[in-house]
Amino acid sequence: MRRRDLLRTATATAVAGAAGVPTLDTVTFASDAGAPAVTRTVSGRLPAGAPDYVYLPVDVPPGVREIAVSYTYDRPAVPAGTQGNACDIGIFDERGTALGGAGFRGWSGGARTEFAIGAERATPGYLPGPVRPGTWHVVLGPYTVAPQGLAYEVTVTLRFGTAPSGAPPRRVYPPQRARGRGRAWYRGDNHLHSVHSDGKRTPAEIAAAARAAGLDWITTTEHNTTSAHAAWEGLWGDDLLILTGEEVTTRNGHVVALGTDPGTFVDWRYRARDGAFGRFARRIRQAGGLVVPAHPYGTCVGCNWKYGFEDADAVEVWNGPYTPDDEVAVAAWDAMLVASVRDGGRWLPAMGNSDAHREPQVVGLPQTVVLADDLSRQALQAGIRAGRSWIAESSAVKLSFEVTGGGRGAHAGIGERLRVAADADVTARLKISGVPADCTAAFITDQGRLFTTAVGGGAGVTEWRTTPSYAAYVRAEVRRPAADGGASGVPGPMVAMTNPVFLGEK
């Protein structure tokens, strides 16, 4: 497809990698055979309403040691309320661009203007390895396009010669377990970004921040790339487990692939209307990971979750410092809890993660605290999937929550069910410490917020009595005061919250 033809078909929809994907003229280098390095520059313009991904084929001849790519695009002024130009970039090798195929070699989104790939090393976000002959594809992702269109320029350089070792270095991945404390509550942050996508911290800086935050485990989740999976050598230890994953960043929402097998790539080139998400949710699970929609009510372009929750294992309801979109996420999640007890269906546990990219964003704000049999990928995932977890703004916050009653010492903890008669008297008990002195604690049920009390001195024990016929579940929240003193009825920012304890025989 020639560039002038692309302008005519830019509004057509196509799944990336399928027939009909917009493709530009091929970049060739045949006339420069024998030179130590050759460079070609191509330019063009994408119209408003361009396809999500446009491919630039590059014919790579034999004998290439490294491929380097740089790009620029214009950023014209636009009227207020109109999206300007933003264009992502990545690359697929000679194995092709098929959706979910083997050709992926890297993605930097809009975080970098240039990258290089060689046998022994690659720019963060990209995968080192041989530059084999064949047709490679630079992929442009016009994230948003101004009414004037998006003028781009892409420069491709091939460097010839033999790499020193002739093979990529051995990739060293983190182990799947750490020493831990046996069955215990473990604190983790499972949504983090480094220099391998659009973050500014190195893996070493993230590991140091995680230890400083009192975390037991973290998950590396770069946007649409696995290049960071092998970047943590020497950074894990008996005190810190590092799991691998990916933030699969589509045009209709982001999902954390939590704890996938090291090196597992999950494709992102689809929208909800393409019906492809279920396939890649299965891919995440087949690779041993959990499917966790991230910041489902986020306000950035493409952040709002459009795929539904049928394929999810948990949902991130608290992302970074607590904001109004988190409040909406908690309310929507609570409505799903009500639906689950009404219909007898499965319920979706809540998680919280920092999504920290750079200073001053805080690693571990918030963090998910999981009851697990040991500090291992399998045990932690089992705890998350079962909802045996709660969320805190920091490791200073300590919490325990259970419901007792019904005779014979019956009790149930977070994520469990207290199986007692519908008319049995039960007592919800919340013990907290390490929270600000002016906080309130509340118990929330399928009817709503039924009991709230002040937390004196930043610590205390709160109890509330009910019956399963009155409350199908109970969960706890600890919050700061509302900014307006409560005049609007909107509660203050969250300090900690639990998953529910369910009440009754079924």
Coordinates of C-alpha atoms in Angstrom, one line a residue:
M1 CA 0.0 0.0 0.0
R2 CA 1.4 3.4 -1.0
R3 CA 1.3 6.3 1.3
R4 CA -1.3 8.1 -0.8
D5 CA -3.5 5.0 -0.7
L6 CA -3.2 4.9 3.1
L7 CA -4.8 8.4 3.2
R8 CA -7.9 7.0 1.5
T9 CA -8.2 3.9 3.7
A10 CA -7.2 5.3 7.1
T11 CA -10.6 5.2 8.6
A12 CA -11.0 1.4 7.8
T13 CA -10.8 -0.8 10.8
A14 CA -8.5 -3.9 10.9
V15 CA -7.1 -6.1 13.6
A16 CA -3.3 -5.6 13.8
G17 CA -1.5 -8.4 12.0
A18 CA -4.5 -9.5 10.0
A19 CA -5.1 -9.1 6.3
G20 CA -5.7 -5.5 5.3
V21 CA -3.5 -3.9 8.0
P22 CA -2.2 -0.5 6.7
T23 CA 1.4 -1.0 5.4
L24 CA 3.7 1.7 3.9
D25 CA 6.2 1.3 1.1
T26 CA 9.1 -1.1 1.9
V27 CA 12.4 0.4 2.9
T28 CA 15.2 -1.3 1.0
F29 CA 19.0 -1.1 1.3
A30 CA 20.2 -3.2 -1.6
S31 CA 22.1 -0.4 -3.4
D32 CA 24.4 0.1 -0.4
A33 CA 25.7 -3.5 -0.1
G34 CA 29.2 -3.6 1.3
A35 CA 29.0 -0.4 3.3
P36 CA 29.7 -0.6 7.1
A37 CA 26.4 1.1 7.8
V38 CA 23.5 2.3 5.7
T39 CA 20.7 4.7 6.5
R40 CA 17.3 5.5 5.0
T41 CA 14.8 8.1 6.0
V42 CA 11.1 8.0 5.0
S43 CA 8.4 10.5 5.8
G44 CA 4.7 10.8 5.4
R45 CA 1.5 12.1 7.0
L46 CA -1.2 10.1 8.8
P47 CA -4.7 11.7 8.7
A48 CA -7.1 12.2 11.6
G49 CA -8.9 8.9 12.1
A50 CA -5.8 6.9 11.1
P51 CA -5.7 3.2 12.0
D52 CA -4.4 2.3 15.4
Y53 CA -1.2 0.8 14.0
V54 CA 0.6 1.5 10.7
Y55 CA 3.5 -0.8 9.5
L56 CA 6.7 0.3 7.8
P57 CA 8.4 -2.8 6.2
V58 CA 12.2 -2.9 6.3
D59 CA 14.1 -5.4 4.1
V60 CA 17.0 -6.5 6.2
P61 CA 19.8 -8.2 4.2
P62 CA 22.2 -10.8 5.5
G63 CA 25.2 -9.7 7.7
V64 CA 23.4 -7.0 9.8
R65 CA 24.8 -6.7 13.3
E66 CA 22.4 -4.0 14.6
I67 CA 19.3 -2.2 13.5
A68 CA 18.7 1.3 14.8
V69 CA 15.5 3.3 14.4
S70 CA 14.7 6.9 15.2
Y71 CA 11.6 9.0 14.5
T72 CA 10.0 12.4 14.9
Y73 CA 6.5 13.8 14.3
D74 CA 4.9 17.2 14.3
R75 CA 2.9 18.6 17.2
P76 CA 0.7 21.4 15.8
A77 CA -1.4 23.7 18.0
V78 CA -5.0 22.4 18.4
P79 CA -8.1 24.1 19.7
A80 CA -9.0 23.6 23.4
G81 CA -10.6 20.2 24.0
T82 CA -9.1 18.7 20.9
Q83 CA -6.5 15.9 21.1
G84 CA -3.1 16.8 19.6
N85 CA -0.5 14.4 18.0
A86 CA 1.0 11.5 20.0
C87 CA 2.6 8.6 18.2
D88 CA 4.0 5.4 19.7
I89 CA 6.7 3.1 18.1
G90 CA 7.9 -0.5 18.2
I91 CA 9.2 -3.2 16.0
F92 CA 8.6 -6.8 14.8
D93 CA 11.3 -9.0 13.3
E94 CA 11.3 -11.2 10.2
R95 CA 8.9 -13.6 11.9
G96 CA 6.0 -11.2 11.1
T97 CA 3.4 -9.1 12.7
A98 CA 0.6 -11.6 13.3
L99 CA -1.4 -10.9 16.4
G100 CA 0.1 -12.9 19.2
G101 CA 2.8 -14.2 16.9
A102 CA 6.5 -14.7 17.6
G103 CA 7.8 -11.6 15.8
F104 CA 7.7 -9.1 18.7
R105 CA 11.1 -7.5 19.3
G106 CA 10.2 -4.4 21.4
W107 CA 8.0 -1.4 22.1
S108 CA 8.7 1.9 23.7
G109 CA 5.4 3.6 23.1
G110 CA 6.0 7.3 23.2
A111 CA 8.7 7.2 25.8
R112 CA 11.7 7.2 23.4
T113 CA 12.6 8.8 20.0
E114 CA 15.1 6.1 19.1
F115 CA 16.2 2.6 19.8
A116 CA 18.6 -0.1 18.6
I117 CA 18.6 -3.9 18.6
G118 CA 21.7 -6.1 18.4
A119 CA 22.6 -9.6 19.2
E120 CA 24.1 -8.8 22.7
R121 CA 22.2 -5.7 23.8
A122 CA 19.2 -3.6 23.0
T123 CA 17.7 -0.4 24.1
P124 CA 15.4 -0.9 27.2
G125 CA 12.0 -1.9 26.0
Y126 CA 13.5 -4.0 23.2
L127 CA 14.8 -7.6 23.1
P128 CA 18.4 -8.4 22.1
G129 CA 19.1 -11.1 19.7
P130 CA 20.3 -11.8 16.2
V131 CA 19.2 -9.4 13.4
R132 CA 18.2 -12.0 10.9
P133 CA 17.6 -11.3 7.3
G134 CA 14.0 -10.8 6.1
T135 CA 11.3 -8.2 6.3
W136 CA 11.1 -6.5 9.6
H137 CA 8.3 -4.0 10.4
V138 CA 8.6 -0.8 12.3
V139 CA 5.1 -0.2 13.8
L140 CA 3.8 3.4 14.3
G141 CA 1.0 3.7 16.8
P142 CA -0.8 7.1 16.2
Y143 CA -2.3 7.3 19.7
T144 CA -4.0 10.5 19.0
V145 CA -4.0 12.6 15.8
A146 CA -4.7 16.3 15.5
P147 CA -7.3 17.5 12.9
Q148 CA -4.3 18.6 10.7
G149 CA -3.0 15.1 10.6
L150 CA 0.3 13.7 11.9
A151 CA 3.5 14.3 9.8
Y152 CA 6.2 11.7 10.7
E153 CA 9.7 10.9 9.7
V154 CA 11.4 7.6 10.4
T155 CA 15.1 6.9 10.0
V156 CA 16.4 3.3 9.8
T157 CA 20.1 2.5 10.1
L158 CA 21.6 -1.0 9.5
R159 CA 25.1 -1.7 10.9
F160 CA 27.0 -4.6 9.3
G161 CA 29.5 -6.9 10.8
T162 CA 29.6 -9.8 13.3
A163 CA 28.7 -9.4 16.9
P164 CA 31.5 -10.2 19.3
S165 CA 29.9 -13.4 20.7
G166 CA 27.5 -14.0 17.8
A167 CA 24.7 -14.8 20.3
P168 CA 22.6 -13.0 22.8
P169 CA 23.6 -13.2 26.4
R170 CA 21.9 -15.7 28.7
R171 CA 18.8 -14.1 30.2
V172 CA 18.7 -14.5 34.0
Y173 CA 15.2 -14.3 35.4
P174 CA 14.1 -13.9 39.1
P175 CA 13.3 -17.0 41.1
Q176 CA 9.7 -17.9 41.8
R177 CA 10.0 -17.9 45.6
A178 CA 11.8 -16.3 48.5
R179 CA 12.4 -17.4 52.1
G180 CA 9.4 -15.7 53.5
R181 CA 7.8 -16.4 56.9
G182 CA 5.7 -19.4 56.2
R183 CA 1.9 -18.7 56.3
A184 CA 1.7 -14.9 56.8
W185 CA 0.5 -11.6 55.4
Y186 CA 2.8 -10.4 52.6
R187 CA 2.9 -6.9 51.2
G188 CA 3.2 -6.3 47.5
D189 CA 3.1 -3.7 44.8
N190 CA 2.1 -5.3 41.5
H191 CA 2.0 -2.4 39.0
L192 CA 5.4 -0.7 38.5
H193 CA 7.3 0.9 35.6
S194 CA 11.0 1.4 35.0
V195 CA 13.2 2.7 32.2
H196 CA 12.1 -0.3 30.2
S197 CA 8.9 1.5 29.4
D198 CA 7.8 5.0 30.3
G199 CA 9.3 5.0 33.9
K200 CA 12.3 6.9 35.0
R201 CA 13.6 4.6 37.7
T202 CA 16.1 1.8 37.0
P203 CA 15.2 -1.7 38.3
A204 CA 17.9 -1.2 41.0
E205 CA 16.1 2.0 42.2
I206 CA 12.7 0.3 42.2
A207 CA 14.1 -2.6 44.3
A208 CA 15.6 -0.2 46.8
A209 CA 12.3 1.8 47.0
A210 CA 10.4 -1.5 47.5
R211 CA 12.6 -2.5 50.4
A212 CA 12.3 1.0 51.9
A213 CA 8.6 0.8 51.6
G214 CA 8.5 -2.5 53.6
L215 CA 7.4 -4.6 50.7
D216 CA 7.9 -8.4 50.5
W217 CA 7.3 -8.7 46.8
I218 CA 6.8 -6.7 43.6
T219 CA 5.8 -7.4 40.0
T220 CA 7.5 -5.8 37.1
T221 CA 4.8 -4.7 34.6
E222 CA 6.1 -2.6 31.7
H223 CA 3.8 -1.4 29.0
N224 CA 3.6 -3.9 26.2
T225 CA 7.1 -5.4 26.6
T226 CA 8.9 -8.1 28.5
S227 CA 12.4 -6.6 28.2
A228 CA 12.6 -5.9 32.0
H229 CA 12.1 -9.6 32.9
A230 CA 15.8 -10.2 32.8
A231 CA 16.9 -6.8 34.2
W232 CA 16.7 -7.8 37.9
E233 CA 19.7 -10.0 38.4
G234 CA 21.3 -9.4 41.8
L235 CA 18.3 -7.3 43.0
W236 CA 16.1 -10.1 44.5
G237 CA 16.9 -11.8 47.8
D238 CA 15.4 -13.6 50.8
D239 CA 13.7 -10.4 51.7
L240 CA 12.3 -9.5 48.3
L241 CA 10.5 -11.6 45.7
I242 CA 10.3 -10.2 42.2
L243 CA 7.6 -11.5 39.8
T244 CA 7.4 -10.9 36.1
G245 CA 4.4 -9.5 34.2
E246 CA 3.3 -6.9 31.7
E247 CA 0.8 -4.0 31.6
V248 CA -1.0 -4.9 28.4
T249 CA -1.9 -1.4 27.2
T250 CA -4.6 -1.5 24.6
R251 CA -6.7 1.3 23.1
N252 CA -9.7 0.3 25.3
G253 CA -8.1 -0.2 28.7
H254 CA -5.0 -1.6 30.4
V255 CA -4.7 -5.0 32.1
V256 CA -1.9 -6.2 34.5
A257 CA -0.7 -9.6 33.5
L258 CA 0.4 -10.5 37.1
G259 CA 3.1 -13.1 37.6
T260 CA 3.3 -14.6 34.1
D261 CA 6.2 -16.9 33.2
P262 CA 9.4 -14.9 32.5
G263 CA 9.7 -13.9 28.9
T264 CA 6.0 -14.3 28.1
F265 CA 4.7 -11.6 25.7
V266 CA 1.0 -10.7 25.7
D267 CA -0.1 -8.8 22.6
W268 CA -2.0 -5.5 22.9
R269 CA -3.0 -4.6 19.4
Y270 CA -6.8 -4.8 19.6
R271 CA -9.9 -3.0 20.8
A272 CA -13.0 -4.3 22.6
R273 CA -14.9 -4.4 19.4
D274 CA -12.4 -6.9 17.9
G275 CA -13.4 -9.7 20.3
A276 CA -9.8 -10.6 20.9
F277 CA -9.4 -10.0 24.6
G278 CA -10.6 -13.3 25.8
R279 CA -7.9 -15.0 23.8
F280 CA -5.2 -13.0 25.5
A281 CA -6.7 -13.4 28.9
R282 CA -6.4 -17.1 28.4
R283 CA -2.8 -16.5 27.2
I284 CA -2.1 -14.8 30.6
R285 CA -3.5 -17.7 32.5
Q286 CA -1.7 -20.3 30.4
A287 CA 1.5 -18.5 31.3
G288 CA 0.7 -18.8 35.0
G289 CA -0.5 -15.2 35.5
L290 CA -3.5 -13.4 36.8
V291 CA -5.7 -11.1 34.8
V292 CA -6.1 -7.8 36.6
P293 CA -7.8 -4.8 34.9
A294 CA -5.9 -1.7 35.9
H295 CA -7.3 1.7 36.9
P296 CA -10.6 0.8 35.2
Y297 CA -12.0 4.3 35.5
G298 CA -8.8 6.2 34.6
T299 CA -9.3 9.4 32.7
C300 CA -6.4 9.2 30.2
V301 CA -7.0 8.3 26.6
G302 CA -7.3 4.5 26.4
C303 CA -7.2 4.0 30.1
N304 CA -10.9 3.4 30.7
W305 CA -11.7 -0.3 30.9
K306 CA -14.1 -1.4 28.1
Y307 CA -13.8 -5.3 28.1
G308 CA -16.0 -6.2 31.0
F309 CA -14.9 -8.3 33.9
E310 CA -15.9 -11.8 32.9
D311 CA -12.2 -12.8 32.2
A312 CA -10.7 -11.0 35.2
D313 CA -9.2 -12.7 38.3
A314 CA -9.1 -9.5 40.4
V315 CA -9.5 -5.7 39.8
E316 CA -7.3 -2.8 40.6
V317 CA -9.7 -0.4 42.4
W318 CA -6.9 1.8 44.0
N319 CA -4.1 3.1 41.7
G320 CA -1.5 5.4 43.2
P321 CA -2.6 8.3 45.5
Y322 CA -6.4 8.0 46.1
T323 CA -8.4 10.1 43.6
P324 CA -12.0 10.4 42.4
D325 CA -11.5 7.7 39.7
D326 CA -10.5 5.3 42.5
E327 CA -13.7 6.3 44.4
V328 CA -15.7 5.4 41.3
A329 CA -13.8 2.1 40.9
V330 CA -14.5 1.1 44.6
A331 CA -18.2 1.9 44.2
A332 CA -18.4 -0.1 40.9
W333 CA -16.6 -3.0 42.5
D334 CA -18.9 -2.9 45.5
A335 CA -21.9 -3.0 43.1
M336 CA -20.3 -6.2 41.6
L337 CA -20.2 -7.7 45.1
V338 CA -23.9 -7.1 45.5
A339 CA -24.6 -8.7 42.1
S340 CA -22.5 -11.7 43.1
V341 CA -24.5 -12.3 46.3
R342 CA -27.8 -11.7 44.5
D343 CA -27.1 -14.1 41.6
G344 CA -24.9 -16.6 43.4
G345 CA -22.0 -15.9 40.9
R346 CA -18.3 -15.6 41.6
W347 CA -17.0 -12.4 43.1
L348 CA -14.0 -10.3 42.0
P349 CA -11.3 -9.5 44.7
A350 CA -10.0 -5.9 44.9
M351 CA -6.3 -4.9 44.6
G352 CA -4.3 -1.7 45.0
N353 CA -1.0 -0.9 43.4
S354 CA 1.2 2.2 43.0
D355 CA 1.6 2.4 39.2
A356 CA 4.7 4.4 40.2
H357 CA 6.8 5.7 37.2
R358 CA 9.2 8.2 38.7
E359 CA 9.9 10.5 41.6
P360 CA 8.0 11.7 43.6
Q361 CA 5.6 8.8 42.9
V362 CA 5.8 6.4 45.9
V363 CA 6.5 2.7 45.4
G364 CA 4.0 0.9 47.7
L365 CA 1.3 3.6 47.7
P366 CA -0.9 1.7 47.8
Q367 CA 0.1 -1.9 48.5
T368 CA -1.9 -5.2 48.5
V369 CA -1.4 -7.3 51.7
V370 CA -2.0 -11.0 50.9
L371 CA -2.4 -14.0 53.2
A372 CA -0.3 -16.7 51.6
D373 CA 1.2 -20.0 52.7
D374 CA 4.6 -18.8 51.7
L375 CA 6.4 -16.1 49.8
S376 CA 6.1 -17.7 46.3
R377 CA 4.3 -16.8 43.1
Q378 CA 1.9 -19.7 43.4
A379 CA 0.9 -19.0 47.0
L380 CA 0.5 -15.3 46.5
Q381 CA -1.6 -15.7 43.4
A382 CA -3.8 -18.2 45.3
G383 CA -4.3 -15.6 48.1
I384 CA -5.2 -12.9 45.6
R385 CA -7.5 -15.1 43.6
A386 CA -9.3 -16.1 46.9
G387 CA -9.6 -12.5 48.0
R388 CA -7.5 -13.1 51.2
S389 CA -6.1 -9.6 51.0
W390 CA -6.5 -6.0 51.9
I391 CA -5.1 -2.7 50.7
A392 CA -3.1 -0.1 52.6
E393 CA -1.5 3.2 51.8
S394 CA 1.8 2.2 53.4
S395 CA 3.5 -0.5 55.5
A396 CA 2.9 1.6 58.6
V397 CA -0.8 0.6 58.5
K398 CA -1.5 -2.7 60.4
L399 CA -5.0 -4.3 60.2
S400 CA -6.9 -7.4 61.1
F401 CA -10.5 -8.0 60.3
E402 CA -12.8 -11.0 61.0
V403 CA -16.4 -11.9 61.8
T404 CA -17.4 -14.3 64.6
G405 CA -20.6 -15.7 65.9
G406 CA -23.2 -18.4 65.4
G407 CA -21.9 -20.5 68.3
R408 CA -19.1 -23.1 68.6
G409 CA -16.4 -20.4 68.0
A410 CA -17.3 -19.9 64.3
H411 CA -15.2 -17.2 62.6
A412 CA -14.2 -16.1 59.2
G413 CA -11.5 -13.8 57.9
I414 CA -11.0 -11.6 54.9
G415 CA -12.2 -13.4 51.7
E416 CA -13.9 -16.2 53.6
R417 CA -17.5 -17.1 54.4
L418 CA -19.0 -17.4 57.9
R419 CA -21.4 -20.2 57.5
V420 CA -24.1 -19.6 60.1
A421 CA -27.9 -19.4 60.1
A422 CA -29.5 -16.3 58.6
D423 CA -30.7 -15.1 62.0
A424 CA -27.5 -15.8 63.9
D425 CA -25.9 -12.9 65.7
V426 CA -22.4 -12.1 64.4
T427 CA -19.8 -9.6 65.3
A428 CA -17.5 -7.8 62.8
R429 CA -14.2 -6.9 64.5
L430 CA -11.6 -4.5 63.0
K431 CA -8.3 -3.9 64.7
I432 CA -6.1 -1.2 63.2
S433 CA -2.9 0.8 64.0
G434 CA -0.5 3.1 62.2
V435 CA -3.2 5.3 60.7
P436 CA -3.6 9.1 61.0
A437 CA -5.2 10.1 64.2
D438 CA -8.2 11.9 62.5
C439 CA -9.4 8.9 60.5
T440 CA -12.7 7.1 60.6
A441 CA -13.4 3.3 60.3
A442 CA -16.5 2.0 58.6
F443 CA -18.3 -1.2 57.9
I444 CA -19.9 -1.6 54.5
T445 CA -22.4 -4.2 53.5
D446 CA -24.6 -4.9 50.5
Q447 CA -26.9 -2.2 51.9
G448 CA -24.1 0.4 52.0
R449 CA -22.2 2.0 54.8
L450 CA -24.0 1.0 58.0
F451 CA -21.5 1.9 60.8
T452 CA -18.8 4.6 61.0
T453 CA -16.7 5.6 64.0
A454 CA -13.7 7.7 64.7
V455 CA -10.3 6.1 65.2
G456 CA -8.7 7.8 68.2
G457 CA -4.9 8.1 68.3
G458 CA -4.3 6.3 65.0
A459 CA -5.2 2.8 66.5
G460 CA -8.0 0.9 68.0
V461 CA -10.5 -1.9 67.9
T462 CA -14.0 -1.4 66.3
E463 CA -16.9 -3.9 66.6
W464 CA -20.3 -4.0 65.0
R465 CA -23.1 -6.6 65.3
T466 CA -25.4 -7.8 62.6
T467 CA -27.0 -10.9 61.1
P468 CA -26.6 -12.7 57.7
S469 CA -30.2 -11.8 56.9
Y470 CA -29.4 -8.1 57.3
A471 CA -25.9 -8.1 55.7
A472 CA -24.8 -10.6 53.0
Y473 CA -21.2 -9.5 53.5
V474 CA -19.2 -7.0 55.5
R475 CA -16.0 -5.2 54.5
A476 CA -14.1 -2.5 56.3
E477 CA -12.7 0.9 55.2
V478 CA -10.4 3.4 57.0
R479 CA -10.5 6.9 55.6
R480 CA -9.1 10.4 56.1
P481 CA -11.6 13.2 56.7
A482 CA -13.4 14.6 53.6
A483 CA -11.8 17.7 52.2
D484 CA -15.1 19.6 52.5
G485 CA -15.9 18.3 56.0
G486 CA -18.5 15.9 54.6
A487 CA -20.8 18.5 53.2
S488 CA -21.0 16.9 49.8
G489 CA -21.5 13.4 51.2
V490 CA -18.3 12.2 49.4
P491 CA -16.1 10.3 51.8
G492 CA -12.4 11.2 52.4
P493 CA -9.4 9.5 50.8
M494 CA -8.8 5.8 51.6
V495 CA -6.1 4.8 54.1
A496 CA -7.0 1.1 54.1
M497 CA -9.7 -1.2 52.8
T498 CA -10.5 -4.9 53.0
N499 CA -12.0 -7.5 50.7
P500 CA -15.3 -8.8 52.2
V501 CA -16.3 -11.5 54.7
F502 CA -19.4 -13.2 53.4
L503 CA -22.2 -14.1 55.8
G504 CA -24.7 -17.0 55.8
E505 CA -24.9 -20.6 54.6
K506 CA -24.7 -19.6 50.9

